[in-house]
Amino acid sequence: MGTLQSAPASAPSGNRELRWWAAAAGVVAVGTGVMLGEVAAGLLSPSVSPLTAVGGAVIDAVPPGVKDWAISLFGTADKVALLGGMALSITVLAALAGILELWRPFAGVAVIAVFGAVGVAAVLGRAEATATAVPIPLLVAALGIGLLRWLVGRLREWQAGPAVSAAPAGVPARRRFLRVLGGTAAVAAVGAVLAATVRGAAAAVNELRSKLVLSTPVSPAPPVPAGAEVRLDGVVPLVTPSKDFYRIDTALRVPVVDPQQWRLKVTGLVEREVELDFAALLAKPLIERHVTIACVSNEVGGDLIGNARWLGWPVRDLLAQAGPKAGADMVLSRSADGWTAGTPLEVLTDSRDALLAVGMNGEPLPLEHGFPVRLIVPGLYGYVSATKWVTELKVTRFVDDVGYWTPRGWSDRGPIKTSSRIDVPRGNSVPAGEVTFGGVAWAQHTGIGKVELRVNRGGWQQADLAPGISKDTWYQWKLALRLDAGRYEVQVRATDLDGAAQVEDRASPAPSGATGYHTVTVDVK
């Protein structure tokens, strides 16, 4: 008479228990990805994270009646209720992903991939989203998928029993699965604490920012001249939306500065040290100006440049209060994260509109762009002028102090070089006949006098130059050329209002900014 064989001692007792463990694996995998994604968002994109983006999309999508019902039911805790509902939904879907992955490989992966796609769509739909926010939902999905595959793989080893398990000798598959599940859950818990710490501070400051009412400027920005935009598809907007504005800085984590605690000190070679808080700054006679700023790392034809409408108090007025002493020729500005820039004193005290900026395009500065206060200086590259989260202006001398980038091989003055760029057409073939080229040109604080194009190194042809907002902004241009089928090299150059032409010789950005004609190849069919 045969002997009944029992299941291996280490195997789960039944399908129901197996499904519970698979569900736990899914929750832990997705939870770890979400929490570490929130940490990444706190460091790289404090204005928006995958969770806040999805929550915002839900709020935008629900009918007004549902919103009113939620407010009447939950009161001021309506957003807490929303986040709780999101957490419950994510938990259920993550558990489902774990069960599906055990049942059929990659079925659970598909669920998490949908998570990622929804996150990307939600982030792209938020007005405050920046380029650094977009990859974070993809990072969350990739991490969740990798952890799910790993945890379910360990669960399958347990299911198979010791005879076929790949677990190391002496380590039962059950113990190994529970160990990795618990370890991953611990990582998720640590991530939750870090996310709460990092994003909690950012959320509090963002709340203050959202309620901030900026002062009305005593001198509003001059109106944009008629015809200043060439209205050609592919040419960048004349005024860059804040969410699309380039961001280059050394901050691994965007500094979160409480405006109520912010102070700016003017120190160094001055007759009187001055200290200013945020309320006092907002009470000053603020002015509004369009100013184009650029990064010295911008390559020829690059996009590390943008034009915005800035609201702030002229730096020259603040320095006049302090009274710079004879011999001073530099102002060393310092950021809340310790970064410094050395700016020539003369450009902060002359007639140009160098600002302690508090507003950008009609709103308080975004966190990523220096909230609550930053410097904007027309005519200089950002590495010597555009200090974000500014907390100190030290009046000094170039022989005594250096900014962050100068000892790293960059020049100490940083005037922006006249340049121009072809935005369209670029990268695609175009039909033969009339081909319209368009782009931008800039020579901040001098202004652009003309823009010219040449084809295949032939003669220069003058483009139609739109009027600039001011000499401190870029200008748009366009030119229609008749081209037969073939391949063409097209170059652009600008001449400033003083008659100085753009430098033709090609040079890399280091140490003082790139030079050379922007050149594109156009295939005409």
Short mmCIF file of C-alpha atoms in Angstrom, two decimals:
data_model
loop_
_atom_site.label_atom_id
_atom_site.label_comp_id
_atom_site.label_asym_id
_atom_site.label_seq_id
_atom_site.Cartn_x
_atom_site.Cartn_y
_atom_site.Cartn_z
CA MET A 1 0.00 0.00 0.00
CA GLY A 2 1.50 3.33 -1.05
CA THR A 3 2.44 6.09 1.34
CA LEU A 4 0.85 9.53 0.99
CA GLN A 5 3.46 12.23 0.29
CA SER A 6 3.04 15.52 2.12
CA ALA A 7 3.96 18.89 0.62
CA PRO A 8 7.48 20.09 1.37
CA ALA A 9 7.64 21.58 4.84
CA SER A 10 8.77 24.97 3.59
CA ALA A 11 6.15 25.43 0.84
CA PRO A 12 3.09 27.66 1.35
CA SER A 13 0.09 25.69 2.58
CA GLY A 14 -2.23 26.66 -0.27
CA ASN A 15 -3.06 28.99 -3.13
CA ARG A 16 -4.78 31.46 -0.83
CA GLU A 17 -1.69 31.90 1.33
CA LEU A 18 0.44 32.21 -1.80
CA ARG A 19 -1.80 34.96 -3.15
CA TRP A 20 -1.56 36.88 0.12
CA TRP A 21 2.23 36.79 -0.01
CA ALA A 22 2.20 37.81 -3.68
CA ALA A 23 -0.07 40.73 -2.83
CA ALA A 24 2.32 41.74 -0.04
CA ALA A 25 5.22 41.59 -2.52
CA GLY A 26 3.33 43.91 -4.88
CA VAL A 27 2.51 46.42 -2.15
CA VAL A 28 6.10 46.48 -0.88
CA ALA A 29 7.58 46.81 -4.39
CA VAL A 30 5.29 49.64 -5.47
CA GLY A 31 5.41 51.35 -2.08
CA THR A 32 9.21 51.41 -2.14
CA GLY A 33 9.21 52.88 -5.63
CA VAL A 34 6.65 55.55 -4.72
CA MET A 35 8.44 56.59 -1.53
CA LEU A 36 11.86 56.82 -3.16
CA GLY A 37 10.23 58.72 -6.03
CA GLU A 38 8.89 61.25 -3.53
CA VAL A 39 12.40 61.64 -2.11
CA ALA A 40 13.74 62.23 -5.63
CA ALA A 41 11.00 64.79 -6.27
CA GLY A 42 11.84 66.58 -3.03
CA LEU A 43 15.44 66.89 -4.17
CA LEU A 44 14.88 67.67 -7.86
CA SER A 45 11.33 68.97 -8.26
CA PRO A 46 9.93 70.45 -5.06
CA SER A 47 7.00 72.09 -6.84
CA VAL A 48 5.50 68.85 -8.10
CA SER A 49 5.90 65.11 -7.46
CA PRO A 50 4.15 62.08 -9.00
CA LEU A 51 1.74 61.89 -6.05
CA THR A 52 0.91 65.59 -6.01
CA ALA A 53 0.57 65.61 -9.80
CA VAL A 54 -1.89 62.71 -9.81
CA GLY A 55 -3.78 64.25 -6.90
CA GLY A 56 -3.95 67.58 -8.72
CA ALA A 57 -5.22 65.86 -11.85
CA VAL A 58 -7.94 64.15 -9.83
CA ILE A 59 -8.97 67.46 -8.26
CA ASP A 60 -9.09 69.09 -11.71
CA ALA A 61 -11.09 66.25 -13.22
CA VAL A 62 -13.87 65.74 -10.66
CA PRO A 63 -17.10 67.70 -11.20
CA PRO A 64 -17.67 70.79 -9.01
CA GLY A 65 -20.51 69.02 -7.20
CA VAL A 66 -18.17 66.26 -6.08
CA LYS A 67 -15.65 68.83 -4.84
CA ASP A 68 -18.36 70.63 -2.88
CA TRP A 69 -19.49 67.32 -1.38
CA ALA A 70 -15.93 66.45 -0.35
CA ILE A 71 -15.42 69.86 1.27
CA SER A 72 -18.73 69.63 3.11
CA LEU A 73 -17.89 66.11 4.32
CA PHE A 74 -14.20 66.51 5.18
CA GLY A 75 -13.85 70.27 5.61
CA THR A 76 -10.23 71.43 5.63
CA ALA A 77 -9.17 67.74 5.69
CA ASP A 78 -10.43 67.21 2.13
CA LYS A 79 -6.90 66.92 0.72
CA VAL A 80 -5.93 64.50 3.50
CA ALA A 81 -8.94 62.41 2.52
CA LEU A 82 -7.88 62.55 -1.13
CA LEU A 83 -4.36 61.40 -0.29
CA GLY A 84 -5.80 58.62 1.87
CA GLY A 85 -8.00 57.50 -0.99
CA MET A 86 -5.04 57.57 -3.35
CA ALA A 87 -2.96 55.52 -0.91
CA LEU A 88 -5.77 52.94 -0.66
CA SER A 89 -6.14 52.77 -4.44
CA ILE A 90 -2.39 52.38 -4.95
CA THR A 91 -2.29 49.64 -2.30
CA VAL A 92 -5.11 47.68 -3.94
CA LEU A 93 -3.62 47.99 -7.44
CA ALA A 94 -0.14 47.10 -6.17
CA ALA A 95 -1.53 43.98 -4.46
CA LEU A 96 -3.27 43.06 -7.70
CA ALA A 97 0.01 43.53 -9.58
CA GLY A 98 1.74 41.09 -7.21
CA ILE A 99 -0.96 38.45 -7.63
CA LEU A 100 -0.99 38.84 -11.42
CA GLU A 101 2.81 38.64 -11.59
CA LEU A 102 2.76 35.32 -9.70
CA TRP A 103 0.00 34.00 -11.94
CA ARG A 104 1.62 35.05 -15.19
CA PRO A 105 5.08 36.64 -15.58
CA PHE A 106 4.97 40.29 -16.70
CA ALA A 107 1.22 40.60 -16.08
CA GLY A 108 1.95 42.51 -12.88
CA VAL A 109 4.70 44.43 -14.65
CA ALA A 110 2.08 45.75 -17.07
CA VAL A 111 0.02 47.12 -14.17
CA ILE A 112 3.02 49.03 -12.79
CA ALA A 113 3.88 50.28 -16.28
CA VAL A 114 0.40 51.80 -16.43
CA PHE A 115 1.15 53.40 -13.03
CA GLY A 116 4.20 55.04 -14.60
CA ALA A 117 2.34 56.23 -17.69
CA VAL A 118 -0.40 57.81 -15.56
CA GLY A 119 2.25 59.52 -13.45
CA VAL A 120 4.04 60.97 -16.49
CA ALA A 121 0.76 62.21 -17.96
CA ALA A 122 -0.20 63.81 -14.65
CA VAL A 123 3.18 65.55 -14.28
CA LEU A 124 3.07 66.85 -17.85
CA GLY A 125 -0.38 68.25 -17.16
CA ARG A 126 0.75 70.41 -14.24
CA ALA A 127 1.60 74.03 -14.99
CA GLU A 128 4.36 74.03 -12.36
CA ALA A 129 6.09 70.94 -13.79
CA THR A 130 9.72 71.30 -14.83
CA ALA A 131 11.94 69.13 -17.01
CA THR A 132 13.39 67.44 -13.93
CA ALA A 133 9.92 66.33 -12.79
CA VAL A 134 9.10 64.27 -15.89
CA PRO A 135 11.55 61.35 -15.44
CA ILE A 136 10.58 60.74 -11.80
CA PRO A 137 7.38 58.71 -12.51
CA LEU A 138 9.45 56.59 -14.91
CA LEU A 139 12.00 56.04 -12.15
CA VAL A 140 9.20 55.00 -9.78
CA ALA A 141 7.81 52.53 -12.32
CA ALA A 142 11.22 51.05 -13.18
CA LEU A 143 12.08 50.57 -9.51
CA GLY A 144 8.69 49.04 -8.76
CA ILE A 145 8.98 46.65 -11.69
CA GLY A 146 12.48 45.54 -10.71
CA LEU A 147 11.50 44.94 -7.08
CA LEU A 148 8.31 43.11 -8.05
CA ARG A 149 10.18 40.73 -10.37
CA TRP A 150 12.77 40.09 -7.67
CA LEU A 151 10.31 39.49 -4.81
CA VAL A 152 7.98 37.29 -6.84
CA GLY A 153 11.01 35.32 -8.01
CA ARG A 154 11.89 34.59 -4.35
CA LEU A 155 8.25 33.64 -3.70
CA ARG A 156 8.34 31.14 -6.56
CA GLU A 157 11.43 29.54 -5.03
CA TRP A 158 9.47 29.09 -1.81
CA GLN A 159 6.52 27.70 -3.79
CA ALA A 160 8.78 25.19 -5.54
CA GLY A 161 10.06 23.80 -2.26
CA PRO A 162 13.62 22.87 -1.22
CA ALA A 163 14.11 20.24 -3.90
CA VAL A 164 14.21 22.75 -6.75
CA SER A 165 14.82 26.02 -4.88
CA ALA A 166 17.69 28.22 -5.96
CA ALA A 167 18.17 29.46 -2.38
CA PRO A 168 21.70 29.09 -0.98
CA ALA A 169 22.42 25.92 0.96
CA GLY A 170 21.33 26.22 4.57
CA VAL A 171 18.88 29.09 3.86
CA PRO A 172 15.30 27.80 3.48
CA ALA A 173 13.44 29.48 0.62
CA ARG A 174 10.70 30.62 3.00
CA ARG A 175 13.17 32.41 5.22
CA ARG A 176 14.88 33.97 2.24
CA PHE A 177 11.61 35.33 0.85
CA LEU A 178 10.53 36.76 4.20
CA ARG A 179 13.96 38.30 4.69
CA VAL A 180 14.00 40.12 1.36
CA LEU A 181 10.35 41.15 1.76
CA GLY A 182 11.03 42.57 5.20
CA GLY A 183 14.24 44.28 4.07
CA THR A 184 12.51 45.92 1.13
CA ALA A 185 9.65 47.03 3.38
CA ALA A 186 12.23 48.61 5.71
CA VAL A 187 13.68 50.54 2.76
CA ALA A 188 10.18 51.74 1.92
CA ALA A 189 9.69 52.89 5.51
CA VAL A 190 12.97 54.81 5.49
CA GLY A 191 11.97 56.32 2.15
CA ALA A 192 8.64 57.41 3.64
CA VAL A 193 10.41 59.17 6.51
CA LEU A 194 12.84 60.88 4.15
CA ALA A 195 10.03 61.88 1.77
CA ALA A 196 7.99 63.31 4.63
CA THR A 197 11.01 65.28 5.84
CA VAL A 198 12.10 66.58 2.45
CA ARG A 199 8.71 67.20 0.88
CA GLY A 200 7.10 68.37 4.11
CA ALA A 201 9.31 71.44 4.24
CA ALA A 202 8.84 72.09 0.52
CA ALA A 203 5.07 71.70 0.79
CA ALA A 204 4.90 74.18 3.66
CA VAL A 205 6.91 76.78 1.74
CA ASN A 206 4.89 76.11 -1.42
CA GLU A 207 1.75 76.77 0.58
CA LEU A 208 3.15 80.11 1.72
CA ARG A 209 4.16 80.88 -1.85
CA SER A 210 0.70 80.09 -3.20
CA LYS A 211 -0.88 82.58 -0.77
CA LEU A 212 1.66 85.33 -1.42
CA VAL A 213 0.29 88.48 -3.03
CA LEU A 214 2.99 90.42 -4.84
CA SER A 215 3.14 94.18 -4.65
CA THR A 216 1.97 96.25 -7.61
CA PRO A 217 5.04 97.66 -9.36
CA VAL A 218 5.52 101.41 -9.26
CA SER A 219 7.01 101.02 -12.73
CA PRO A 220 5.29 98.22 -14.70
CA ALA A 221 7.06 96.44 -17.54
CA PRO A 222 6.76 98.39 -20.79
CA PRO A 223 4.21 96.78 -23.12
CA VAL A 224 5.49 94.27 -25.66
CA PRO A 225 5.82 96.15 -28.98
CA ALA A 226 3.49 95.26 -31.82
CA GLY A 227 5.15 92.76 -34.12
CA ALA A 228 7.72 91.65 -31.54
CA GLU A 229 6.70 88.01 -32.15
CA VAL A 230 7.24 86.64 -35.64
CA ARG A 231 4.50 84.02 -35.06
CA LEU A 232 6.38 81.23 -36.81
CA ASP A 233 5.79 77.67 -35.62
CA GLY A 234 8.90 76.32 -33.95
CA VAL A 235 10.35 79.67 -32.86
CA VAL A 236 10.46 79.83 -29.06
CA PRO A 237 7.95 82.12 -27.32
CA LEU A 238 9.10 85.69 -26.88
CA VAL A 239 8.42 85.35 -23.13
CA THR A 240 9.47 81.95 -21.80
CA PRO A 241 6.84 80.24 -19.60
CA SER A 242 8.21 79.72 -16.10
CA LYS A 243 7.78 75.94 -16.32
CA ASP A 244 9.93 75.83 -19.47
CA PHE A 245 12.64 78.17 -18.21
CA TYR A 246 16.08 76.58 -18.13
CA ARG A 247 17.48 75.62 -14.74
CA ILE A 248 21.21 75.31 -14.18
CA ASP A 249 22.65 75.41 -10.66
CA THR A 250 24.77 73.33 -8.32
CA ALA A 251 21.95 72.49 -5.88
CA LEU A 252 21.46 68.72 -5.66
CA ARG A 253 18.41 69.50 -3.53
CA VAL A 254 16.47 72.66 -4.30
CA PRO A 255 16.83 74.89 -1.22
CA VAL A 256 13.56 75.39 0.62
CA VAL A 257 13.61 78.88 2.14
CA ASP A 258 10.77 80.09 4.35
CA PRO A 259 10.06 83.68 3.26
CA GLN A 260 9.10 84.54 6.83
CA GLN A 261 12.59 83.57 7.96
CA TRP A 262 14.48 84.97 4.96
CA ARG A 263 17.00 87.73 5.54
CA LEU A 264 19.38 89.52 3.18
CA LYS A 265 22.50 91.12 4.58
CA VAL A 266 24.73 93.65 2.86
CA THR A 267 28.22 93.36 4.32
CA GLY A 268 31.87 94.02 3.51
CA LEU A 269 33.31 97.29 2.26
CA VAL A 270 30.30 99.45 3.09
CA GLU A 271 29.68 102.47 5.27
CA ARG A 272 26.64 100.81 6.85
CA GLU A 273 25.70 97.14 6.96
CA VAL A 274 22.08 96.62 5.94
CA GLU A 275 19.70 93.79 6.77
CA LEU A 276 16.42 93.30 4.94
CA ASP A 277 13.56 90.87 5.55
CA PHE A 278 11.00 89.73 3.01
CA ALA A 279 8.16 91.95 4.18
CA ALA A 280 10.43 94.99 4.02
CA LEU A 281 11.51 94.04 0.52
CA LEU A 282 7.92 93.70 -0.69
CA ALA A 283 7.20 97.15 0.73
CA LYS A 284 9.92 98.75 -1.41
CA PRO A 285 9.07 100.53 -4.71
CA LEU A 286 9.27 97.48 -6.97
CA ILE A 287 9.70 97.66 -10.72
CA GLU A 288 8.93 95.14 -13.43
CA ARG A 289 11.10 94.45 -16.47
CA HIS A 290 11.55 91.84 -19.19
CA VAL A 291 15.12 90.52 -19.03
CA THR A 292 16.76 87.67 -20.93
CA ILE A 293 19.30 85.68 -18.94
CA ALA A 294 21.63 82.93 -20.16
CA CYS A 295 23.96 80.30 -18.80
CA VAL A 296 27.63 80.51 -19.74
CA SER A 297 27.48 76.77 -20.49
CA ASN A 298 25.13 77.43 -23.40
CA GLU A 299 26.61 75.99 -26.58
CA VAL A 300 26.24 77.76 -29.91
CA GLY A 301 22.60 77.14 -30.86
CA GLY A 302 21.79 75.90 -27.35
CA ASP A 303 18.69 76.49 -25.25
CA LEU A 304 20.17 77.46 -21.87
CA ILE A 305 18.63 80.89 -22.23
CA GLY A 306 15.23 82.35 -21.49
CA ASN A 307 13.30 85.61 -21.32
CA ALA A 308 10.91 86.42 -18.46
CA ARG A 309 9.07 89.32 -16.85
CA TRP A 310 10.76 89.94 -13.50
CA LEU A 311 9.44 91.93 -10.55
CA GLY A 312 11.92 93.30 -8.02
CA TRP A 313 13.70 96.14 -6.30
CA PRO A 314 16.72 97.71 -8.04
CA VAL A 315 19.94 96.49 -6.44
CA ARG A 316 21.48 99.93 -6.87
CA ASP A 317 18.95 101.34 -4.37
CA LEU A 318 19.92 98.78 -1.74
CA LEU A 319 23.64 99.33 -2.31
CA ALA A 320 23.10 103.09 -2.08
CA GLN A 321 21.71 102.57 1.42
CA ALA A 322 24.82 100.61 2.38
CA GLY A 323 27.29 103.04 0.78
CA PRO A 324 30.12 101.07 -0.91
CA LYS A 325 33.57 102.27 0.13
CA ALA A 326 36.26 103.52 -2.25
CA GLY A 327 38.23 100.69 -3.82
CA ALA A 328 35.37 98.19 -3.87
CA ASP A 329 34.76 96.75 -7.33
CA MET A 330 32.85 93.50 -6.77
CA VAL A 331 29.77 92.20 -5.00
CA LEU A 332 29.98 88.60 -3.84
CA SER A 333 26.42 87.30 -3.63
CA ARG A 334 25.74 84.18 -1.58
CA SER A 335 22.93 81.66 -1.89
CA ALA A 336 21.15 79.85 0.94
CA ASP A 337 23.05 76.70 -0.10
CA GLY A 338 26.45 78.46 0.03
CA TRP A 339 26.95 79.01 -3.71
CA THR A 340 28.55 82.35 -4.61
CA ALA A 341 28.83 84.66 -7.61
CA GLY A 342 31.15 87.61 -8.09
CA THR A 343 29.48 90.50 -9.91
CA PRO A 344 31.20 93.75 -10.95
CA LEU A 345 30.00 96.50 -8.63
CA GLU A 346 29.60 98.91 -11.53
CA VAL A 347 26.89 96.85 -13.25
CA LEU A 348 24.88 96.73 -10.01
CA THR A 349 25.05 100.49 -9.54
CA ASP A 350 24.66 101.83 -13.08
CA SER A 351 21.37 102.56 -14.86
CA ARG A 352 20.59 98.98 -15.90
CA ASP A 353 17.70 97.19 -14.21
CA ALA A 354 19.61 94.79 -11.96
CA LEU A 355 16.96 93.45 -9.58
CA LEU A 356 16.42 91.67 -6.31
CA ALA A 357 13.65 89.73 -7.99
CA VAL A 358 10.63 88.34 -6.13
CA GLY A 359 8.34 87.67 -9.10
CA MET A 360 8.55 85.86 -12.44
CA ASN A 361 5.93 86.20 -15.17
CA GLY A 362 3.33 87.64 -12.81
CA GLU A 363 3.76 85.10 -10.00
CA PRO A 364 6.09 84.61 -7.04
CA LEU A 365 9.34 82.97 -8.08
CA PRO A 366 9.07 79.17 -8.44
CA LEU A 367 11.06 77.29 -5.81
CA GLU A 368 13.40 75.98 -8.51
CA HIS A 369 14.11 79.51 -9.71
CA GLY A 370 15.10 81.04 -6.40
CA PHE A 371 12.04 81.63 -4.21
CA PRO A 372 11.75 83.84 -2.32
CA VAL A 373 14.43 86.16 -3.77
CA ARG A 374 17.06 85.96 -6.50
CA LEU A 375 19.32 88.29 -8.46
CA ILE A 376 18.66 89.25 -12.08
CA VAL A 377 21.36 91.27 -13.84
CA PRO A 378 21.00 92.21 -17.53
CA GLY A 379 24.07 91.64 -19.68
CA LEU A 380 25.96 89.08 -17.57
CA TYR A 381 26.00 85.31 -17.69
CA GLY A 382 24.24 83.69 -14.76
CA TYR A 383 27.36 82.25 -13.16
CA VAL A 384 28.49 85.76 -12.19
CA SER A 385 25.12 87.33 -11.49
CA ALA A 386 21.95 85.23 -11.24
CA THR A 387 22.23 84.03 -7.65
CA LYS A 388 19.09 82.17 -6.54
CA TRP A 389 17.89 81.97 -2.93
CA VAL A 390 20.17 84.95 -2.27
CA THR A 391 20.95 85.72 1.40
CA GLU A 392 24.01 88.00 1.34
CA LEU A 393 25.63 90.70 -0.76
CA LYS A 394 29.24 91.24 0.28
CA VAL A 395 30.81 94.37 -1.20
CA THR A 396 34.45 93.49 -1.81
CA ARG A 397 37.23 93.44 -4.43
CA PHE A 398 38.10 90.97 -7.17
CA VAL A 399 41.62 90.66 -5.75
CA ASP A 400 40.22 89.58 -2.38
CA ASP A 401 37.27 87.31 -3.21
CA VAL A 402 36.16 84.93 -5.95
CA GLY A 403 32.82 83.40 -6.85
CA TYR A 404 32.19 79.68 -7.05
CA TRP A 405 33.15 79.18 -10.70
CA THR A 406 36.19 81.44 -11.04
CA PRO A 407 38.72 79.12 -9.33
CA ARG A 408 37.27 76.31 -11.45
CA GLY A 409 38.58 77.87 -14.64
CA TRP A 410 35.89 80.35 -15.67
CA SER A 411 36.48 84.07 -16.25
CA ASP A 412 35.68 86.48 -13.45
CA ARG A 413 33.53 89.07 -15.30
CA GLY A 414 31.16 87.13 -17.57
CA PRO A 415 29.61 89.63 -20.03
CA ILE A 416 27.13 87.92 -22.36
CA LYS A 417 28.36 87.60 -25.94
CA THR A 418 26.26 88.59 -28.93
CA SER A 419 24.75 85.44 -30.40
CA SER A 420 21.96 84.13 -32.59
CA ARG A 421 20.16 80.87 -33.17
CA ILE A 422 18.14 79.16 -35.89
CA ASP A 423 15.03 77.55 -34.40
CA VAL A 424 13.31 76.52 -37.65
CA PRO A 425 13.69 74.57 -39.77
CA ARG A 426 15.93 72.22 -37.85
CA GLY A 427 16.32 68.46 -38.16
CA ASN A 428 13.59 67.76 -40.74
CA SER A 429 13.42 67.84 -44.51
CA VAL A 430 11.33 70.56 -46.09
CA PRO A 431 9.64 70.82 -49.49
CA ALA A 432 11.34 72.76 -52.26
CA GLY A 433 10.22 76.31 -52.83
CA GLU A 434 9.96 79.06 -50.26
CA VAL A 435 11.53 77.96 -46.97
CA THR A 436 11.08 80.24 -43.97
CA PHE A 437 13.83 80.36 -41.39
CA GLY A 438 13.31 81.84 -37.94
CA GLY A 439 14.92 82.14 -34.55
CA VAL A 440 16.24 84.50 -31.90
CA ALA A 441 19.24 86.75 -31.38
CA TRP A 442 20.54 88.46 -28.26
CA ALA A 443 23.05 91.03 -27.05
CA GLN A 444 21.72 91.85 -23.60
CA HIS A 445 22.07 95.46 -22.47
CA THR A 446 23.27 96.46 -25.94
CA GLY A 447 20.49 95.28 -28.23
CA ILE A 448 20.39 93.73 -31.69
CA GLY A 449 20.79 95.86 -34.81
CA LYS A 450 20.44 93.22 -37.52
CA VAL A 451 20.41 89.48 -38.20
CA GLU A 452 21.71 87.88 -41.40
CA LEU A 453 21.72 84.41 -42.98
CA ARG A 454 23.96 82.85 -45.56
CA VAL A 455 23.54 79.64 -47.54
CA ASN A 456 26.47 77.38 -48.39
CA ARG A 457 28.95 80.09 -47.32
CA GLY A 458 27.59 82.54 -49.92
CA GLY A 459 26.65 86.17 -49.40
CA TRP A 460 24.84 87.35 -46.31
CA GLN A 461 21.12 88.16 -46.60
CA GLN A 462 19.46 90.37 -44.01
CA ALA A 463 16.54 88.85 -42.11
CA ASP A 464 13.38 90.58 -40.97
CA LEU A 465 14.14 91.61 -37.39
CA ALA A 466 11.19 91.99 -35.04
CA PRO A 467 11.36 94.84 -32.55
CA GLY A 468 12.75 93.78 -29.20
CA ILE A 469 10.93 94.39 -25.95
CA SER A 470 14.07 96.20 -24.82
CA LYS A 471 17.82 96.04 -25.29
CA ASP A 472 17.89 93.66 -22.30
CA THR A 473 15.86 90.96 -24.09
CA TRP A 474 16.34 88.71 -27.05
CA TYR A 475 14.83 89.54 -30.45
CA GLN A 476 12.98 87.27 -32.88
CA TRP A 477 13.73 87.20 -36.60
CA LYS A 478 12.66 85.40 -39.78
CA LEU A 479 13.68 85.17 -43.43
CA ALA A 480 12.04 83.38 -46.37
CA LEU A 481 14.41 81.89 -48.96
CA ARG A 482 13.66 80.08 -52.21
CA LEU A 483 15.52 76.76 -52.23
CA ASP A 484 15.53 74.02 -54.86
CA ALA A 485 15.91 70.33 -53.97
CA GLY A 486 19.24 69.57 -52.35
CA ARG A 487 21.17 69.80 -49.09
CA TYR A 488 22.09 73.21 -47.75
CA GLU A 489 24.25 74.57 -44.96
CA VAL A 490 22.64 77.64 -43.41
CA GLN A 491 24.36 79.95 -40.94
CA VAL A 492 23.15 82.93 -38.92
CA ARG A 493 24.95 85.90 -37.41
CA ALA A 494 23.86 88.95 -35.45
CA THR A 495 25.20 92.48 -35.16
CA ASP A 496 24.48 94.55 -32.06
CA LEU A 497 23.26 98.14 -31.95
CA ASP A 498 26.83 99.39 -31.52
CA GLY A 499 27.72 97.80 -34.88
CA ALA A 500 29.81 94.96 -33.42
CA ALA A 501 29.27 91.69 -35.30
CA GLN A 502 28.95 88.31 -33.66
CA VAL A 503 32.29 86.47 -33.39
CA GLU A 504 32.71 83.88 -36.14
CA ASP A 505 35.55 81.85 -34.63
CA ARG A 506 34.26 78.74 -32.92
CA ALA A 507 34.98 78.48 -29.18
CA SER A 508 33.60 76.26 -26.43
CA PRO A 509 31.72 77.75 -23.48
CA ALA A 510 34.72 77.64 -21.12
CA PRO A 511 36.08 79.96 -19.91
CA SER A 512 33.90 82.93 -20.94
CA GLY A 513 31.06 81.76 -23.19
CA ALA A 514 30.73 80.02 -26.56
CA THR A 515 31.26 81.81 -29.86
CA GLY A 516 30.69 80.92 -33.50
CA TYR A 517 27.89 80.96 -36.04
CA HIS A 518 24.98 78.61 -35.42
CA THR A 519 24.90 76.29 -38.42
CA VAL A 520 22.16 73.91 -39.53
CA THR A 521 21.87 71.50 -42.43
CA VAL A 522 18.58 71.55 -44.32
CA ASP A 523 17.41 68.80 -46.67
CA VAL A 524 15.10 70.20 -49.33
CA LYS A 525 13.06 67.57 -51.16
#
